[in-house]
Short mmCIF file of C-alpha atoms and ligand atoms in Angstrom, two decimals:
data_model
loop_
_atom_site.label_atom_id
_atom_site.label_comp_id
_atom_site.label_asym_id
_atom_site.label_seq_id
_atom_site.Cartn_x
_atom_site.Cartn_y
_atom_site.Cartn_z
CA UNK A 94 -0.01 -0.07 0.32
CA UNK A 95 1.19 3.46 -1.81
CA UNK A 96 1.59 5.76 1.63
CA UNK A 97 -0.99 8.26 -0.15
CA UNK A 98 -4.05 5.52 0.65
CA UNK A 99 -2.97 6.48 4.17
CA UNK A 100 -2.52 10.02 3.86
CA UNK A 101 -4.85 11.81 1.30
CA UNK A 102 -3.89 15.33 2.16
CA UNK A 103 -7.13 15.89 -0.34
CA UNK A 104 -9.33 14.59 2.69
CA UNK A 105 -9.29 17.68 4.51
CA UNK A 106 -9.37 20.22 1.23
CA UNK A 107 -12.96 18.28 0.38
CA UNK A 108 -15.32 21.53 1.23
CA UNK A 109 -15.51 24.99 2.21
CA UNK A 110 -16.26 24.42 5.74
CA UNK A 111 -13.71 22.04 5.97
CA UNK A 112 -11.02 24.55 4.93
CA UNK A 113 -12.02 26.93 6.83
CA UNK A 114 -11.45 24.63 10.06
CA UNK A 115 -8.41 24.02 9.01
CA UNK A 116 -7.04 27.36 7.89
CA UNK A 117 -3.88 28.35 9.56
CA UNK A 118 -3.95 32.08 9.17
CA UNK A 119 -6.32 34.34 9.18
CA UNK A 120 -6.34 37.77 7.97
CA UNK A 121 -8.72 40.43 9.36
CA UNK A 122 -9.75 43.87 10.00
CA UNK A 123 -7.55 43.58 13.45
CA UNK A 124 -3.86 43.30 11.81
CA UNK A 125 -4.08 46.74 9.39
CA UNK A 126 -2.68 49.51 10.34
CA UNK A 127 -4.25 52.67 7.54
CA UNK A 128 -1.02 55.03 6.50
CA UNK A 129 -2.58 58.62 5.52
CA UNK A 130 -0.36 61.41 4.43
CA UNK A 131 -1.78 64.45 6.15
CA UNK A 132 -0.79 68.14 4.04
CA UNK A 133 -0.91 71.70 4.66
CA UNK A 134 -3.42 74.15 2.89
CA UNK A 135 -7.33 74.13 2.76
CA UNK A 136 -9.41 71.57 1.48
CA UNK A 137 -6.55 69.53 -0.44
CA UNK A 138 -7.57 66.55 -1.76
CA UNK A 139 -5.03 65.70 -4.30
CA UNK A 140 -4.71 61.86 -5.27
CA UNK A 141 -1.01 60.18 -6.26
CA UNK A 142 -0.02 59.37 -9.38
CA UNK A 143 1.07 55.83 -8.67
CA UNK A 144 -1.03 55.08 -5.97
CA UNK A 145 -4.95 55.26 -7.22
CA UNK A 146 -7.36 55.56 -4.01
CA UNK A 147 -5.00 57.34 -2.03
CA UNK A 148 -4.61 61.05 -1.24
CA UNK A 149 -3.10 64.00 0.89
CA UNK A 150 -5.27 65.54 2.75
CA UNK A 151 -5.34 68.64 4.32
CA UNK A 152 -6.54 68.79 8.25
CA UNK A 153 -9.85 70.10 6.95
CA UNK A 154 -9.92 66.69 5.73
CA UNK A 155 -8.56 64.41 8.20
CA UNK A 156 -11.79 64.54 10.28
CA UNK A 157 -13.63 62.15 6.93
CA UNK A 158 -10.51 60.23 5.98
CA UNK A 159 -10.29 59.01 9.45
CA UNK A 160 -13.81 58.26 10.23
CA UNK A 161 -14.08 56.44 7.11
CA UNK A 162 -11.37 54.04 8.11
CA UNK A 163 -12.78 53.74 11.47
CA UNK A 164 -15.92 53.15 10.50
CA UNK A 165 -14.52 50.11 8.27
CA UNK A 166 -13.83 48.33 11.45
CA UNK A 167 -10.19 49.53 11.02
CA UNK A 168 -8.67 50.51 14.69
CA UNK A 169 -5.37 51.97 13.91
CA UNK A 170 -3.85 54.88 11.21
CA UNK A 171 -0.31 56.19 10.49
CA UNK A 172 0.33 59.42 10.41
CA UNK A 173 2.35 61.22 8.09
CA UNK A 174 3.40 64.64 7.59
CA UNK A 175 4.00 67.47 4.51
CA UNK A 176 4.59 70.77 6.36
CA UNK A 177 4.75 73.38 4.29
CA UNK A 178 8.14 74.38 4.67
CA UNK A 179 10.78 72.65 5.41
CA UNK A 180 14.53 73.03 5.70
CA UNK A 181 17.91 71.80 6.25
CA UNK A 182 16.90 71.29 10.28
CA UNK A 183 13.60 69.95 9.32
CA UNK A 184 12.65 72.14 12.63
CA UNK A 185 9.01 72.59 11.66
CA UNK A 186 8.91 68.85 12.25
CA UNK A 187 8.76 69.08 16.78
CA UNK A 188 6.77 72.29 16.15
CA UNK A 189 3.67 71.79 18.34
CA UNK A 190 1.95 73.60 15.71
CA UNK A 191 3.53 71.91 13.04
CA UNK A 192 1.28 69.69 10.79
CA UNK A 193 1.75 66.55 12.48
CA UNK A 194 1.05 67.89 16.06
CA UNK A 195 -2.04 69.77 15.05
CA UNK A 196 -3.43 66.85 13.03
CA UNK A 197 -3.14 64.00 15.54
CA UNK A 198 -4.87 66.74 17.84
CA UNK A 199 -7.58 67.07 15.45
CA UNK A 200 -8.10 63.01 15.17
CA UNK A 201 -8.40 62.88 19.16
CA UNK A 202 -10.98 65.64 19.23
CA UNK A 203 -13.06 63.66 16.55
CA UNK A 204 -12.57 60.08 16.31
CA UNK A 205 -10.45 59.35 20.21
CA UNK A 206 -11.10 56.25 20.36
CA UNK A 207 -9.02 55.51 16.94
CA UNK A 208 -5.34 54.52 17.48
CA UNK A 209 -2.50 57.03 16.63
CA UNK A 210 0.84 55.77 15.29
CA UNK A 211 3.23 58.59 14.25
CA UNK A 212 6.33 57.97 11.42
CA UNK A 213 9.43 59.50 13.54
CA UNK A 214 11.70 61.04 10.64
CA UNK A 215 13.13 63.84 9.33
CA UNK A 216 12.83 63.09 5.75
CA UNK A 217 9.56 65.02 5.08
CA UNK A 218 10.68 67.89 6.84
CA UNK A 219 14.02 68.94 5.89
CA UNK A 220 14.98 70.28 2.01
CA UNK A 221 17.71 67.74 1.25
CA UNK A 222 15.11 64.96 2.31
CA UNK A 223 17.70 62.88 4.50
CA UNK A 224 16.15 61.23 7.25
CA UNK A 225 18.75 63.24 9.79
CA UNK A 226 21.27 66.44 10.43
CA UNK A 227 23.43 66.56 7.08
CA UNK A 228 27.65 67.47 7.85
CA UNK A 229 29.32 67.62 4.16
CA UNK A 230 26.76 65.66 2.48
CA UNK A 231 26.60 62.94 5.15
CA UNK A 232 24.30 62.01 7.26
CA UNK A 233 25.14 62.81 11.11
CA UNK A 234 24.21 60.27 13.62
CA UNK A 235 24.20 61.30 17.01
CA UNK A 236 23.33 64.69 16.09
CA UNK A 237 19.63 63.14 14.66
CA UNK A 238 19.21 60.98 17.70
CA UNK A 239 18.30 64.32 19.54
CA UNK A 240 16.25 65.75 17.27
CA UNK A 241 14.40 61.95 16.64
CA UNK A 242 13.57 62.33 20.54
CA UNK A 243 12.26 65.79 20.19
CA UNK A 244 9.93 64.29 17.14
CA UNK A 245 9.08 61.69 19.33
CA UNK A 246 8.08 63.85 22.25
CA UNK A 247 5.90 66.96 20.53
CA UNK A 248 4.04 64.24 18.77
CA UNK A 249 3.15 62.39 22.79
CA UNK A 250 1.89 65.65 23.80
CA UNK A 251 0.11 65.89 20.97
CA UNK A 252 -1.67 63.06 21.80
CA UNK A 253 0.05 60.33 19.05
CA UNK A 254 -0.96 57.04 21.07
CA UNK A 255 2.53 55.48 19.65
CA UNK A 256 6.08 56.43 17.86
CA UNK A 257 7.43 54.75 14.80
CA UNK A 258 11.17 55.81 14.39
CA UNK A 259 12.15 55.29 10.71
CA UNK A 260 14.80 56.73 10.35
CA UNK A 261 17.43 54.15 10.55
CA UNK A 262 19.47 55.80 12.50
CA UNK A 263 21.87 54.18 15.46
CA UNK A 264 20.15 54.11 18.75
CA UNK A 265 17.15 56.01 17.71
CA UNK A 266 15.20 53.44 20.11
CA UNK A 267 17.09 54.23 22.88
CA UNK A 268 17.33 58.34 22.55
CA UNK A 269 13.40 58.01 21.45
CA UNK A 270 12.37 55.58 25.15
CA UNK A 271 14.88 57.87 27.29
CA UNK A 272 13.32 61.46 26.21
CA UNK A 273 9.50 59.83 26.59
CA UNK A 274 10.88 58.34 29.70
CA UNK A 275 12.27 61.85 31.00
CA UNK A 276 9.46 63.57 30.16
CA UNK A 277 6.86 61.24 31.49
CA UNK A 278 5.40 59.03 29.18
CA UNK A 279 6.81 55.88 30.50
CA UNK A 280 3.89 53.80 28.94
CA UNK A 281 3.59 55.45 25.43
CA UNK A 282 5.25 52.37 23.29
CA UNK A 283 8.05 52.54 20.29
CA UNK A 284 7.19 50.75 17.55
CA UNK A 285 10.27 50.28 16.35
CA UNK A 286 11.60 50.26 12.34
CA UNK A 287 14.37 47.89 13.39
CA UNK A 288 14.89 46.25 9.66
CA UNK A 289 14.30 48.45 7.16
CA UNK A 290 15.48 47.84 3.52
CA UNK A 291 17.00 50.39 1.14
CA UNK A 292 14.07 49.87 -1.34
CA UNK A 293 12.79 50.76 -4.53
CA UNK A 294 9.65 50.33 -3.49
CA UNK A 295 9.57 52.88 -1.94
CA UNK A 296 9.53 55.56 -4.98
CA UNK A 297 5.88 55.50 -5.49
CA UNK A 298 5.34 57.08 -1.19
CA UNK A 299 7.97 59.36 -2.27
CA UNK A 300 6.10 61.29 -4.30
CA UNK A 301 3.10 60.93 -2.04
CA UNK A 302 5.20 62.48 1.01
CA UNK A 303 7.71 65.33 -1.18
CA UNK A 304 10.05 63.06 0.34
CA UNK A 305 12.98 61.69 -2.61
CA UNK A 306 16.53 63.13 -0.76
CA UNK A 307 17.91 65.61 -3.58
CA UNK A 308 21.21 64.38 -3.75
CA UNK A 309 22.53 60.88 -2.76
CA UNK A 310 20.60 58.33 -1.33
CA UNK A 311 20.03 55.95 2.12
CA UNK A 312 22.21 52.72 1.96
CA UNK A 313 24.20 54.56 4.53
CA UNK A 314 21.26 54.23 6.59
CA UNK A 315 19.10 51.93 5.41
CA UNK A 316 19.24 48.07 5.57
CA UNK A 317 21.15 46.50 2.26
CA UNK A 318 18.73 44.23 0.67
CA UNK A 319 21.41 41.22 0.21
CA UNK A 320 21.54 40.87 4.41
CA UNK A 321 19.81 39.22 6.56
CA UNK A 322 22.17 38.42 9.75
CA UNK A 323 22.56 42.15 9.51
CA UNK A 324 18.82 41.96 9.79
CA UNK A 325 18.38 40.36 12.66
CA UNK A 326 21.49 42.12 14.60
CA UNK A 327 19.36 45.58 13.77
CA UNK A 328 16.95 44.45 15.61
CA UNK A 329 18.08 42.78 18.71
CA UNK A 330 19.92 46.41 19.07
CA UNK A 331 16.16 47.90 18.76
CA UNK A 332 14.77 44.88 21.41
CA UNK A 333 17.47 45.74 23.57
CA UNK A 334 17.16 49.70 23.50
CA UNK A 335 13.67 49.08 24.34
CA UNK A 336 11.62 48.53 21.41
CA UNK A 337 7.00 47.15 22.04
CA UNK A 338 6.68 46.61 18.32
CA UNK A 339 9.36 46.09 15.61
CA UNK A 340 9.32 45.93 12.44
CA UNK A 341 10.34 44.29 9.11
CA UNK A 342 10.24 46.81 5.70
CA UNK A 343 9.30 46.33 3.09
CA UNK A 344 6.88 43.26 3.22
CA UNK A 345 6.78 41.74 -0.27
CA UNK A 346 10.23 41.13 -0.72
CA UNK A 347 11.16 40.24 2.58
CA UNK A 348 8.95 37.88 4.23
CA UNK A 349 12.09 35.42 4.58
CA UNK A 350 13.32 38.28 6.92
CA UNK A 351 9.42 38.92 9.21
CA UNK A 352 9.92 34.59 9.70
CA UNK A 353 13.26 34.36 10.61
CA UNK A 354 12.61 37.37 13.02
CA UNK A 355 9.08 35.66 14.37
CA UNK A 356 11.60 32.34 15.11
CA UNK A 357 13.96 34.81 17.10
CA UNK A 358 11.96 37.03 18.95
CA UNK A 359 8.85 37.38 21.23
CA UNK A 360 7.47 40.59 20.36
CA UNK A 361 5.09 41.64 17.93
CA UNK A 362 6.11 41.75 14.67
CA UNK A 363 4.75 44.57 12.06
CA UNK A 364 5.01 44.40 8.20
CA UNK A 365 4.97 47.27 6.24
CA UNK A 366 3.66 46.92 3.47
CA UNK A 367 5.13 49.43 1.45
CA UNK A 368 3.79 51.62 -1.28
CA UNK A 369 5.55 50.33 -4.40
CA UNK A 370 4.04 46.60 -3.41
CA UNK A 371 0.90 49.07 -3.56
CA UNK A 372 0.91 50.09 -7.40
CA UNK A 373 2.73 47.07 -8.52
CA UNK A 374 -1.01 45.50 -7.87
CA UNK A 375 -2.92 48.61 -8.32
CA UNK A 376 -1.38 48.80 -12.07
CA UNK A 377 -2.01 45.29 -13.37
CA UNK A 378 -5.86 45.45 -12.27
CA UNK A 379 -6.56 48.72 -13.73
CA UNK A 380 -5.33 47.21 -16.68
CA UNK A 381 -7.36 44.19 -16.37
CA UNK A 382 -4.43 41.54 -15.55
CA UNK A 383 -5.17 40.54 -12.11
CA UNK A 384 -7.41 40.01 -9.93
CA UNK A 385 -6.92 42.68 -7.41
CA UNK A 386 -8.68 41.23 -4.73
CA UNK A 387 -7.45 38.23 -4.53
CA UNK A 388 -4.39 38.76 -5.12
CA UNK A 389 -4.54 41.60 -2.39
CA UNK A 390 -5.77 39.59 -0.03
CA UNK A 391 -3.34 36.20 -0.95
CA UNK A 392 -0.09 38.43 -0.72
CA UNK A 393 -1.72 40.10 2.65
CA UNK A 394 -2.62 36.07 4.41
CA UNK A 395 1.72 35.79 3.26
CA UNK A 396 2.43 38.84 5.28
CA UNK A 397 0.34 37.03 7.97
CA UNK A 398 2.08 33.73 7.98
CA UNK A 399 5.83 34.11 7.44
CA UNK A 400 4.73 35.94 10.82
CA UNK A 401 3.90 39.37 11.14
CA UNK A 402 1.05 40.12 13.66
CA UNK A 403 -0.08 43.17 12.45
CA UNK A 404 -0.11 44.70 8.31
CA UNK A 405 0.92 48.06 7.84
CA UNK A 406 -1.00 48.52 3.99
CA UNK A 407 -2.54 51.14 1.66
CA UNK A 408 -5.13 48.32 1.38
CA UNK A 409 -6.52 48.69 4.80
CA UNK A 410 -9.79 49.97 3.59
CA UNK A 411 -10.48 47.78 0.77
CA UNK A 412 -9.67 44.75 2.79
CA UNK A 413 -11.53 45.38 5.52
CA UNK A 414 -14.70 46.00 2.58
CA UNK A 415 -13.72 42.17 1.42
CA UNK A 416 -13.04 40.46 4.01
CA UNK A 417 -15.98 41.90 5.61
CA UNK A 418 -18.65 40.74 2.64
CA UNK A 419 -16.64 36.40 2.98
CA UNK A 420 -16.76 36.11 6.63
C1 PBG B 276 10.40 57.98 6.09
C2 PBG B 276 9.62 57.15 5.36
C3 PBG B 276 9.50 55.87 4.53
C4 PBG B 276 8.49 55.37 4.19
C5 PBG B 276 8.25 55.40 5.40
N1 PBG B 276 8.39 55.84 6.22
C6 PBG B 276 10.92 56.52 2.78
C7 PBG B 276 11.92 56.43 2.92
O1 PBG B 276 12.48 55.98 4.04
O2 PBG B 276 12.36 57.00 1.88
C8 PBG B 276 8.22 54.28 3.36
C9 PBG B 276 6.58 53.64 2.80
C10 PBG B 276 6.19 53.31 1.69
O3 PBG B 276 6.79 52.96 0.46
O4 PBG B 276 5.17 53.20 1.47
N2 PBG B 276 11.84 57.60 5.98
#
């Protein structure tokens, strides 16, 4: 008797009920974090060419955007700010009346129960577009830490629930943790962009956030696409420095990194299904080449299956609607 007579794997695939009962990975709306771009000005709702369905909104239009997500069951948003004025020190990033601080307050007032996560970085605020303070064309790590700490404190002061440092400076989690603690914010968690790769997949985001570096690239601070051991070391250091949630970014080309991190670390893992990953599906779908719903849900499932606990995704709203129809 051949082995397959005893073990016929198809027995558990025979109908929808049995397939559901034996399904290993479940994607739900609770997993989603929805990124929102907030910009200066009045009554702005600019579409972003490479990201159909995603907009840059001004503060007076923010409430509508957040409400809409919240009403679909999304419990958490990740905010990016585009300031009116940029300078070489990114000083608007920690201005108590800066774009992101005002956005946080607006959401707190209008949708008080939604979880607000804020990106802590300088690239949207600097005129050169780099993620830190530059000197002779290079990013100075330790001077940048002071600014990142100020940004984080200003976000929490405004009402942010979780700060998410994404600048990939060494020691940024420790610096932010200690500043938050000194200011009494011992209960504010840090979601660390621990393993953030220098990736071509961020292209559409940089259009959306107007944050492309004006010279050079980010390879002196973001990870090399070829490296996974180095990613484990970045994560280990962030855990030691006091990260509460660790992140792998991008998601799709780095599922092995998510999986390795899942096996090694106990902390919750977030993964960022980034702009380029979204644009590729949208573009192919608009051409009628793929089944958008099917492929988007397949990718979200794969990120979860690899080991992510939460997914930052521009598909959050659409996926929430699709999931509520199938379940
Ligand atoms: C800021 C930041 C970036 C993204 C998130 N935070 C851009 C970058 O590092 O250039 C990318 C997100 C996306 O592509 O969706 N440092």
